[in-house]
PDB file of C-alpha atoms in Angstrom:
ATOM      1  CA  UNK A   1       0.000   0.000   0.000  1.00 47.00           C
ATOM      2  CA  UNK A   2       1.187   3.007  -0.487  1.00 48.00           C
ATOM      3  CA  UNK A   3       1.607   5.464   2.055  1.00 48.00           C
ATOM      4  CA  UNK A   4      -0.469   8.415   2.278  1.00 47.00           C
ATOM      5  CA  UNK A   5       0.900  11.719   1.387  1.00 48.00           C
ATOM      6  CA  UNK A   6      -0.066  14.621   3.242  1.00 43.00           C
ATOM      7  CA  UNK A   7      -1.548  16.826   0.736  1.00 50.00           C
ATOM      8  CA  UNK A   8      -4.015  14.089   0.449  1.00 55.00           C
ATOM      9  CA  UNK A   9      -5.667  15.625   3.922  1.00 58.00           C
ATOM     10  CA  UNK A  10      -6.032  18.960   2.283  1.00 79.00           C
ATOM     11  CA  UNK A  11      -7.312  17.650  -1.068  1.00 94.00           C
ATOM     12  CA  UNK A  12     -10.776  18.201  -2.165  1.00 97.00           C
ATOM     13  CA  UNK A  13     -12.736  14.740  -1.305  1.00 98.00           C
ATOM     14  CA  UNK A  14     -13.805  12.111  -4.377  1.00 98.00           C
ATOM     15  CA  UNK A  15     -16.976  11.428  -4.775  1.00 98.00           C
ATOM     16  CA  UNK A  16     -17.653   8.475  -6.939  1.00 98.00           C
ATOM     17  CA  UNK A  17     -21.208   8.714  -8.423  1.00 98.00           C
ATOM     18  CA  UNK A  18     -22.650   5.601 -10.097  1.00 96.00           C
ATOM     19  CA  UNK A  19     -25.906   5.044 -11.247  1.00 92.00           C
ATOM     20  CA  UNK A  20     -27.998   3.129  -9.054  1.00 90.00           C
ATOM     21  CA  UNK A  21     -29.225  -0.071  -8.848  1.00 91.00           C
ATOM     22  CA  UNK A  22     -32.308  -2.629  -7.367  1.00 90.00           C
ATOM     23  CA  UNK A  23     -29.611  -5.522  -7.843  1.00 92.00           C
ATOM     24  CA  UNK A  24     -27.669  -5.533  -4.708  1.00 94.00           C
ATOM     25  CA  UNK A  25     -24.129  -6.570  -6.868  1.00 95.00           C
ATOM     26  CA  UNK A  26     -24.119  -3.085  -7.808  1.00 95.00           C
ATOM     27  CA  UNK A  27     -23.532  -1.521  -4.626  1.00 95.00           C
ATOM     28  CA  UNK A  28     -21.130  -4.056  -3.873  1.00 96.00           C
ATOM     29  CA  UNK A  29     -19.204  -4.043  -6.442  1.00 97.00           C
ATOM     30  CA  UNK A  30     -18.988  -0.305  -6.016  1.00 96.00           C
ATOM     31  CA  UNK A  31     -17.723  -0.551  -2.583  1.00 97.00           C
ATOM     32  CA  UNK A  32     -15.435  -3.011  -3.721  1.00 97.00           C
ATOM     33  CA  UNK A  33     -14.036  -0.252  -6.419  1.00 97.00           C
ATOM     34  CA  UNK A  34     -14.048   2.594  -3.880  1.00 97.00           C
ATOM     35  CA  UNK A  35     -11.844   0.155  -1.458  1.00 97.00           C
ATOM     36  CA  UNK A  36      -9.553  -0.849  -4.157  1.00 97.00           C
ATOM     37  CA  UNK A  37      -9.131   2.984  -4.935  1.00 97.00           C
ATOM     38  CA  UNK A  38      -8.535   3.918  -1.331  1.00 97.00           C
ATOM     39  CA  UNK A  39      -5.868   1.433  -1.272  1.00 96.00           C
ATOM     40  CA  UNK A  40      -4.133   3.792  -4.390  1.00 94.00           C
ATOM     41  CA  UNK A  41      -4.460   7.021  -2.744  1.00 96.00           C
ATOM     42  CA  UNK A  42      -4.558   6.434   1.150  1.00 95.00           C
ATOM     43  CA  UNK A  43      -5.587  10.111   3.292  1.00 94.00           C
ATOM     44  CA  UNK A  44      -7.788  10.543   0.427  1.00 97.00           C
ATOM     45  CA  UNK A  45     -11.537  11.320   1.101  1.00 98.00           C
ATOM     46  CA  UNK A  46     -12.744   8.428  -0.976  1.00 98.00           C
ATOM     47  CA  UNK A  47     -16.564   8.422  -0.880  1.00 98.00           C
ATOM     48  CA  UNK A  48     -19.934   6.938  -2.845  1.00 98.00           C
ATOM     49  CA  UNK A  49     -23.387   8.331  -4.208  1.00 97.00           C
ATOM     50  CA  UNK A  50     -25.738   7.673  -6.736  1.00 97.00           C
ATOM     51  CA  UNK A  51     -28.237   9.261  -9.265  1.00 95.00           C
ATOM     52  CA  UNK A  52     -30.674   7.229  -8.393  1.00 93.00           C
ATOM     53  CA  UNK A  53     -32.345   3.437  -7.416  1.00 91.00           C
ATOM     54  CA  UNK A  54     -30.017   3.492  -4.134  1.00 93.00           C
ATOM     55  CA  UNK A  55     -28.753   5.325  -1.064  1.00 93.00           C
ATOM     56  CA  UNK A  56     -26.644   7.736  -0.808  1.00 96.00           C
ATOM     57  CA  UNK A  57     -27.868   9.964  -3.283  1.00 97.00           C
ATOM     58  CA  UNK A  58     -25.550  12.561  -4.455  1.00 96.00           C
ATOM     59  CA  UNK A  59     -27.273  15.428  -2.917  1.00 95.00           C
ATOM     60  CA  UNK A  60     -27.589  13.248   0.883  1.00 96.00           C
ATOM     61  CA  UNK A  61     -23.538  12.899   0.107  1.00 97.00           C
ATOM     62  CA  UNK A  62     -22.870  16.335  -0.561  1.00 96.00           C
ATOM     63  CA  UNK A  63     -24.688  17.509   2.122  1.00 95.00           C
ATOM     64  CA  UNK A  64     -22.712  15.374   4.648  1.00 95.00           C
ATOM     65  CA  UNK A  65     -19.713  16.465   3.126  1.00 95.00           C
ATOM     66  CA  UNK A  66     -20.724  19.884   4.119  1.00 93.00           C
ATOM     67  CA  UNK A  67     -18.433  22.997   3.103  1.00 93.00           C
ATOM     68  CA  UNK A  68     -15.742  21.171   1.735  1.00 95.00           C
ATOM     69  CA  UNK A  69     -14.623  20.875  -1.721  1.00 97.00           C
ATOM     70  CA  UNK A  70     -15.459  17.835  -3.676  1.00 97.00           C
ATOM     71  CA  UNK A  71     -14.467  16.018  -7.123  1.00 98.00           C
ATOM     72  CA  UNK A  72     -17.016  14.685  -8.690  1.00 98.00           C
ATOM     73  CA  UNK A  73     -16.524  11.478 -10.555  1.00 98.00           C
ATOM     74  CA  UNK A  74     -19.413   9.699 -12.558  1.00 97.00           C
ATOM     75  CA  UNK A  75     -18.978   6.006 -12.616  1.00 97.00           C
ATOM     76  CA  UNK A  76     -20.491   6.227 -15.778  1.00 96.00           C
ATOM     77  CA  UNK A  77     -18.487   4.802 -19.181  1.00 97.00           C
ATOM     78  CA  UNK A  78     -19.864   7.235 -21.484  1.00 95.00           C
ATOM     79  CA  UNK A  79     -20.844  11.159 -22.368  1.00 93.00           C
ATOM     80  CA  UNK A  80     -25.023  10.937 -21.781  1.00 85.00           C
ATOM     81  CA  UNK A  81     -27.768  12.493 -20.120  1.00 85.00           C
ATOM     82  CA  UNK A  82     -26.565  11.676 -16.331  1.00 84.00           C
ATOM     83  CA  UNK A  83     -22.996  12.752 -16.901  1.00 89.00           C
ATOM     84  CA  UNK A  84     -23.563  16.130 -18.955  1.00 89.00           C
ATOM     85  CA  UNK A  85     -26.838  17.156 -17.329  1.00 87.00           C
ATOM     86  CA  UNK A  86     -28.328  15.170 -14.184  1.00 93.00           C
ATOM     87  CA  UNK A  87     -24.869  15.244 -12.256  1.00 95.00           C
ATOM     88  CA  UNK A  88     -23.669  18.537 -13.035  1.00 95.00           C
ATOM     89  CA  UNK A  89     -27.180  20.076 -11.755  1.00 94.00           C
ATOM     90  CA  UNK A  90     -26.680  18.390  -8.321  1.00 95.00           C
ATOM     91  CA  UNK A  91     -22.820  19.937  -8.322  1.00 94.00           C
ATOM     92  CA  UNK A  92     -24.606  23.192  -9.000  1.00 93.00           C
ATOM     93  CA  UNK A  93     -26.202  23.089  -5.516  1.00 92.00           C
ATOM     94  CA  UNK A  94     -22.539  22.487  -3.983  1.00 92.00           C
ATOM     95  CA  UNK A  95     -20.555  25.629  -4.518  1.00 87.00           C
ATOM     96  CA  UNK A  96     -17.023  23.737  -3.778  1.00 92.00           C
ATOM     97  CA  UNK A  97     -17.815  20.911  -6.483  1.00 95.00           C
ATOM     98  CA  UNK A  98     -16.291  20.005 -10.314  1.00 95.00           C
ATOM     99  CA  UNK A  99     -17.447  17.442 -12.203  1.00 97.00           C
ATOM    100  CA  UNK A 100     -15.034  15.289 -13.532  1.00 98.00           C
ATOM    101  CA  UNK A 101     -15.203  13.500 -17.326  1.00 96.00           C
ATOM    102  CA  UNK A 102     -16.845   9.828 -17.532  1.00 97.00           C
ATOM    103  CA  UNK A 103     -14.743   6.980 -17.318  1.00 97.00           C
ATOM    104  CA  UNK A 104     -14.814   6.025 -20.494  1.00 96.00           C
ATOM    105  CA  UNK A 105     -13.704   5.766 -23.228  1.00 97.00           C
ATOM    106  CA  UNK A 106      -9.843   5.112 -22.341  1.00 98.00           C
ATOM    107  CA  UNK A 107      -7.214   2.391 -22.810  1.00 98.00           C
ATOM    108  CA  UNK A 108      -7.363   1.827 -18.806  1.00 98.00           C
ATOM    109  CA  UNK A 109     -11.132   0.262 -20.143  1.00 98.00           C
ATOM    110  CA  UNK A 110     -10.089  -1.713 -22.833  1.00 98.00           C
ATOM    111  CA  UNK A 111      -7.023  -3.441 -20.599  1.00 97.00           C
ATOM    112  CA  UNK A 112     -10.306  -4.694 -17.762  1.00 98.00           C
ATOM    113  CA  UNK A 113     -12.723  -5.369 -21.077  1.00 98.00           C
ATOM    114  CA  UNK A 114      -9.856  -8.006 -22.417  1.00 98.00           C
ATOM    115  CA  UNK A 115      -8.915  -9.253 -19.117  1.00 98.00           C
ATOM    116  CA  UNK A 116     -12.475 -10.309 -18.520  1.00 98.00           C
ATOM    117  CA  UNK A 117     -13.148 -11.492 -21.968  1.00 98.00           C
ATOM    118  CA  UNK A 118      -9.893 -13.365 -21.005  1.00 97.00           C
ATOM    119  CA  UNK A 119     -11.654 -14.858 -17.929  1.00 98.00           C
ATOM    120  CA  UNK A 120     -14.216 -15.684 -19.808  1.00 98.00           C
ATOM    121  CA  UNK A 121     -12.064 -17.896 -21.890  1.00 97.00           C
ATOM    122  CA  UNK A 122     -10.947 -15.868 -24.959  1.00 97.00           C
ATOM    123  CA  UNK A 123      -8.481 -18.120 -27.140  1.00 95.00           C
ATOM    124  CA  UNK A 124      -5.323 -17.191 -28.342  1.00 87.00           C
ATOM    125  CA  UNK A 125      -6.293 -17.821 -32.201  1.00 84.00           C
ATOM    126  CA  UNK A 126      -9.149 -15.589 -33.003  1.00 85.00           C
ATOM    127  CA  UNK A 127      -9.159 -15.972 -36.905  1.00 86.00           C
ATOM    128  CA  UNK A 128     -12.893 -15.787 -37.381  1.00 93.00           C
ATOM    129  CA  UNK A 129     -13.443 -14.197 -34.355  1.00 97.00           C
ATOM    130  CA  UNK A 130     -15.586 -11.075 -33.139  1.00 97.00           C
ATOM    131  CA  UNK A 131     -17.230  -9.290 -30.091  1.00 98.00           C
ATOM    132  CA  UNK A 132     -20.214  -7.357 -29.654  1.00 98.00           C
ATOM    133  CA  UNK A 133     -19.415  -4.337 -26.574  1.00 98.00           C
ATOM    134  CA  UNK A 134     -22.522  -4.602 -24.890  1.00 98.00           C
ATOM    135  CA  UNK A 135     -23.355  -1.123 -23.651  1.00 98.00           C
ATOM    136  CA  UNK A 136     -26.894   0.262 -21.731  1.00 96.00           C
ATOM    137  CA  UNK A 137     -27.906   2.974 -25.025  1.00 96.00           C
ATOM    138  CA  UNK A 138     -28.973   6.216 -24.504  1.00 96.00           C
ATOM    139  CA  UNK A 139     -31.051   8.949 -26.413  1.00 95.00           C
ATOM    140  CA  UNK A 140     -27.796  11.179 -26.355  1.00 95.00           C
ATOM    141  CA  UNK A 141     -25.308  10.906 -29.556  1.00 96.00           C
ATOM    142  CA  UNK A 142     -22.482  12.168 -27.454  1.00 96.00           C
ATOM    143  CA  UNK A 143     -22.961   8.371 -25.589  1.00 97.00           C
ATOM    144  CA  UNK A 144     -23.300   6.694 -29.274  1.00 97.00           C
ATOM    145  CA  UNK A 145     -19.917   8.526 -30.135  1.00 97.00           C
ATOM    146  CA  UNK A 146     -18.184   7.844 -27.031  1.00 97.00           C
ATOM    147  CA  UNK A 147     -19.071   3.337 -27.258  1.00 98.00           C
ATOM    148  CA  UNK A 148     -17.983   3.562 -30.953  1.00 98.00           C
ATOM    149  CA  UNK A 149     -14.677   5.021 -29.935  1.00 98.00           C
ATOM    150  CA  UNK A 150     -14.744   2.551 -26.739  1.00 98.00           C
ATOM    151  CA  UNK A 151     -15.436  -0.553 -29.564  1.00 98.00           C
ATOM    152  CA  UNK A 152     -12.434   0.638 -31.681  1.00 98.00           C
ATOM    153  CA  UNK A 153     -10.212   0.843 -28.923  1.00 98.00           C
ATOM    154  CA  UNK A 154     -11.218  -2.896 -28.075  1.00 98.00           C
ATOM    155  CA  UNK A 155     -10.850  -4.003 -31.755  1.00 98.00           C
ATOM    156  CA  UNK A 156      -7.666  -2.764 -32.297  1.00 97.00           C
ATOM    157  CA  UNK A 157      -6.427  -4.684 -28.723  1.00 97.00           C
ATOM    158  CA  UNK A 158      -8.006  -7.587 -30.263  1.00 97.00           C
ATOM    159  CA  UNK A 159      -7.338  -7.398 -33.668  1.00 96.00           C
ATOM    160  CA  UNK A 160     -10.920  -8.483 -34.299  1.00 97.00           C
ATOM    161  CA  UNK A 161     -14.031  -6.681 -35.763  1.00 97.00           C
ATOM    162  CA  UNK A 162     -15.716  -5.287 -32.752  1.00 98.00           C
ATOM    163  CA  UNK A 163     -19.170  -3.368 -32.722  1.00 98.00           C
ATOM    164  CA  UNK A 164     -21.113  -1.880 -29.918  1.00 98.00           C
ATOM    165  CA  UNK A 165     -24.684  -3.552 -28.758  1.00 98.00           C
ATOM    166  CA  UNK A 166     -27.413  -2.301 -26.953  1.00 98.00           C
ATOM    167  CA  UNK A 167     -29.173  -3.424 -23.791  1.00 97.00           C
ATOM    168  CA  UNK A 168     -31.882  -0.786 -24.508  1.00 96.00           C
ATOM    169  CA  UNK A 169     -32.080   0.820 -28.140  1.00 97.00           C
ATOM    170  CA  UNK A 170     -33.149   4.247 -28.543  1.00 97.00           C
ATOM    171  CA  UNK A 171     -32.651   6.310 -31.713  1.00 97.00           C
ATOM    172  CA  UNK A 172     -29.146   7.243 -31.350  1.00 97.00           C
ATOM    173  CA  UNK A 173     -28.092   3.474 -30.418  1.00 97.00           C
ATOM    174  CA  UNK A 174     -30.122   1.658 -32.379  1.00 98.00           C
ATOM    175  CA  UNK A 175     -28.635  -1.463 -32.837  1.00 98.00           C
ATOM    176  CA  UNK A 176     -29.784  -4.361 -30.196  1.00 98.00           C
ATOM    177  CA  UNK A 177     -27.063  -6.779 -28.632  1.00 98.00           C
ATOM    178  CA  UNK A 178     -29.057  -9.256 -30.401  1.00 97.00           C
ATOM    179  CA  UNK A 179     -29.098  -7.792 -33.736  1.00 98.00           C
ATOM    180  CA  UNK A 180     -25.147  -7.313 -33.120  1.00 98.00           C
ATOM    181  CA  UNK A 181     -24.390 -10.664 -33.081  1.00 97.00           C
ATOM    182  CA  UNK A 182     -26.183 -11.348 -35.569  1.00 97.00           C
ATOM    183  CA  UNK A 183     -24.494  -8.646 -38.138  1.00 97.00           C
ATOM    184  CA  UNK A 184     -21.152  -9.845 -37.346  1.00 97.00           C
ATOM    185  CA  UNK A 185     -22.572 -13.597 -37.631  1.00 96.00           C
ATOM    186  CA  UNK A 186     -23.731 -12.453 -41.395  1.00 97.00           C
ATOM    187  CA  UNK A 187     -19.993 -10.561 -42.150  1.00 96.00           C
ATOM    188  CA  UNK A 188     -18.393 -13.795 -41.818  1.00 96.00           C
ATOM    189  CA  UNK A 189     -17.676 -14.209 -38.100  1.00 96.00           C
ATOM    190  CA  UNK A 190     -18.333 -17.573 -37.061  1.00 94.00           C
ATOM    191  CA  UNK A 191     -17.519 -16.830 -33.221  1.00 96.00           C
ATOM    192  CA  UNK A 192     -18.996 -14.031 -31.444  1.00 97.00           C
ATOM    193  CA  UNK A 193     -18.120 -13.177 -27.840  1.00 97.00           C
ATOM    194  CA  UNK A 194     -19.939 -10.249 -25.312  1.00 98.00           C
ATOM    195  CA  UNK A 195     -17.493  -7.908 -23.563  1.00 98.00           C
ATOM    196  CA  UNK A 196     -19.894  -6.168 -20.981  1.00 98.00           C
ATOM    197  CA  UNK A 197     -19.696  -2.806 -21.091  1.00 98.00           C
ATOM    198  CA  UNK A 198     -20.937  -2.633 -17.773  1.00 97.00           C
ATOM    199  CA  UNK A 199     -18.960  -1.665 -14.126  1.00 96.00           C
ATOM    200  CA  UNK A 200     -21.494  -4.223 -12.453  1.00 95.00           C
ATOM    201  CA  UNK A 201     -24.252  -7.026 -12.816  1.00 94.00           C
ATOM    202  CA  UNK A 202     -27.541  -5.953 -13.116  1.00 92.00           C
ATOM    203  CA  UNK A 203     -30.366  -6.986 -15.634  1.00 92.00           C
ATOM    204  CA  UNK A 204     -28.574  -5.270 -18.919  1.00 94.00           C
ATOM    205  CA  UNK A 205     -25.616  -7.013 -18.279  1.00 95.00           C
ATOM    206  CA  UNK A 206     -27.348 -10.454 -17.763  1.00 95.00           C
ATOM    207  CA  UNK A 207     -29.876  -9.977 -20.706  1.00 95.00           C
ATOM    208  CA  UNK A 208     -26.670  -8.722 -22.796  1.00 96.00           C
ATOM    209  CA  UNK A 209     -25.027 -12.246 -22.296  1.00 95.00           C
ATOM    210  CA  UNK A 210     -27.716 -14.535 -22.817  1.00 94.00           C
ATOM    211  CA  UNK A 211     -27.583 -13.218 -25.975  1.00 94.00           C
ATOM    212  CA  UNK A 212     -24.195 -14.420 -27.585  1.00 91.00           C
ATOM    213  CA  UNK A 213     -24.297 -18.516 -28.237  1.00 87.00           C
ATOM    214  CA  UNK A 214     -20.429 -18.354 -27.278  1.00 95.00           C
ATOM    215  CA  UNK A 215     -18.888 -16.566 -24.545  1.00 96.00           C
ATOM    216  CA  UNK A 216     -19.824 -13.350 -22.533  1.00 98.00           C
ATOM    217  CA  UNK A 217     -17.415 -11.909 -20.295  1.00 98.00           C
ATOM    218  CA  UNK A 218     -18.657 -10.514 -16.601  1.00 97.00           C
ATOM    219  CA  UNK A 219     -18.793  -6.750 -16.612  1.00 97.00           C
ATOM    220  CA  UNK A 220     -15.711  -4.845 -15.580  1.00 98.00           C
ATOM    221  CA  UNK A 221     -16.343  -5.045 -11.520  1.00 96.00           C
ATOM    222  CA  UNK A 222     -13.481  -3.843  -8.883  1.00 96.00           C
ATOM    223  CA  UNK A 223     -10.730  -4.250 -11.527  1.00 96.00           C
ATOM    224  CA  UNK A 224      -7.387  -2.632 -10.501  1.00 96.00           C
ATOM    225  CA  UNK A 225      -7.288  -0.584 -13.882  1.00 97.00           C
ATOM    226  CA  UNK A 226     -10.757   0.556 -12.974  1.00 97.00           C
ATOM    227  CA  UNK A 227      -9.551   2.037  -9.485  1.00 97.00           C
ATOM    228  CA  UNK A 228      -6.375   4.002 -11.323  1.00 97.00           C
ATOM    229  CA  UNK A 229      -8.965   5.402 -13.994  1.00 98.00           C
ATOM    230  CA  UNK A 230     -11.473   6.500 -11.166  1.00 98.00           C
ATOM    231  CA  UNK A 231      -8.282   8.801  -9.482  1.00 98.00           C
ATOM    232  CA  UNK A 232      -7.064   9.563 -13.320  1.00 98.00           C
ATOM    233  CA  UNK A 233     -10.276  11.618 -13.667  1.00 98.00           C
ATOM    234  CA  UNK A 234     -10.363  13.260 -10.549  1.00 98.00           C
ATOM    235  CA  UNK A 235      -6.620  14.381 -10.947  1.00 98.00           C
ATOM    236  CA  UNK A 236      -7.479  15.730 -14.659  1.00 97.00           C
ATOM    237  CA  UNK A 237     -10.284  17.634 -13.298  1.00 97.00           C
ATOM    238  CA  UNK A 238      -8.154  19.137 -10.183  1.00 95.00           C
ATOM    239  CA  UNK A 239      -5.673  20.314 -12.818  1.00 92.00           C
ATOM    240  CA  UNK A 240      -8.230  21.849 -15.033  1.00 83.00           C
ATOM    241  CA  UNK A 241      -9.570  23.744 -11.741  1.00 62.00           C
ATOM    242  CA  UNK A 242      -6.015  24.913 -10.715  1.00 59.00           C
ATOM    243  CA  UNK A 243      -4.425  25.481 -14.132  1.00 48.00           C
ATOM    244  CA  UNK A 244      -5.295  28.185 -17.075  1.00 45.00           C
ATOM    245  CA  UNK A 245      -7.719  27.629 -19.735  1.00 42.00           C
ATOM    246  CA  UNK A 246      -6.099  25.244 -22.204  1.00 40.00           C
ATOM    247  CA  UNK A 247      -6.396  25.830 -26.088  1.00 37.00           C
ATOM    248  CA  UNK A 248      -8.868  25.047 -27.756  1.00 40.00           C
ATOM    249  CA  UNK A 249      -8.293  21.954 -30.043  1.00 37.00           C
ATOM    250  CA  UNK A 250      -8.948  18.074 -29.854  1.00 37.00           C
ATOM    251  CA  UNK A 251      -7.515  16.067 -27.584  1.00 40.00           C
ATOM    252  CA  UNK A 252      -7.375  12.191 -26.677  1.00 38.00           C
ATOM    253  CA  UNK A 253      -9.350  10.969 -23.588  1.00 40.00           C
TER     254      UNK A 253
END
């Protein structure tokens, strides 16, 4: 472990926000990741909310952080609704809060999304090979954008075609898990896995691998990887509070 440094005790706290969830493996498995990222960063104020479904919401955490200042971190994988407009209305109430960017996409991803496709028994020879990245949808094309860059990250780690899948269709993600696997299935893939796009079980991430005749891998859980990209966010968005505006042209995430 390593030890804490004492600017940690000064530093404005994390708070991890994740979605919400009736399935109780969600809130485990986000303890679990908030435990795992305490062990990175001991002194740091490490702590959990949620949008919705389950307790503590993000307002009941702010308002036991009190006057402090606070990081805000959405456990979410993707630009959508909840990261661009649901969280940053609940920072507004909290006059010492940033929002940080969504977890994904990033390379930090892709390394958990193999390693449990891995798990899930991934071969070595992958010829005629391809995965579906099973993803929840969302209404907002900033999400769409951000799983197609999240798929092409994964397919070049692979080195097979990989295309994202949607536990819920809408408009701007149109294309089911289901239907997925079955467009790869007609472009010649004979074997098509389910990477689960997903940082815990719930009902999208089990109806998302009962659809793939192969292998589906678990969704991306506790990981390690996860835990540094949690505190990689929340240190990009203390440098963007503390440094000038930076110019204004592209950048990687």
């Amino acid at each position: 472990m390593t030890p804490p440094h004492p600017a940690e005790n000064q530093a404005p706290a994390l708070i991890a926000v994740a979605h919400g969830s009736r399935d109780p493996r969600a809130l485990a498995t986000a303890t679990a990741l908030l435990a795992a990222t305490r062990a990175h960063r001991p002194g740091l104020d490490v702590r959990l909310a949620h949008i919705e479904l389950t307790r503590p919401l993000l307002d009941e955490t702010l308002h036991d952080l009190g006057p402090r200042p606070a990081v805000l971190v959405p456990l979410l994988l993707s630009h959508g609704h909840h990261a661009r407009h649901d969280i940053p209305a609940v920072a507004a109430t909290h006059p010492r809060s940033r929002v940080a960017a969504p977890l994904g996409p990033h390379p930090l991803l892709t390394e958990v999304l193999h390693a449990r496709l891995l798990e899930a028994g991934w071969p070595a020879a992958t010829g005629s090979h391809g995965v579906v990245l099973a993803a929840a949808g969302s209404r907002d094309p900033a999400y769409a954008a951000d799983t197609r860059r999240a798929a092409a990250l994964l397919a070049r780690r692979l080195g097979v075609p990989v295309v994202p899948g949607y536990a819920a269709p809408t408009p701007a993600t149109p294309t089911g898990v289901t239907a997925a696997v079955r467009g790869l299935t007609a472009a010649g893939v004979r074997r098509v896995a389910v990477a689960s796009y997903f940082t815990a079980p719930g009902r999208f991430a089990t109806e998302a691998a009962a659809a793939t005749p192969w292998l589906a891998a678990a969704p991306l859980g506790a990981h390690p990887a996860l835990a540094a990209l949690l505190l990689h966010r929340y240190d990009q968005a203390r440098s963007a509070d503390r440094a000038p505006a930076p110019p204004r042209c592209p950048a990687p995430a």
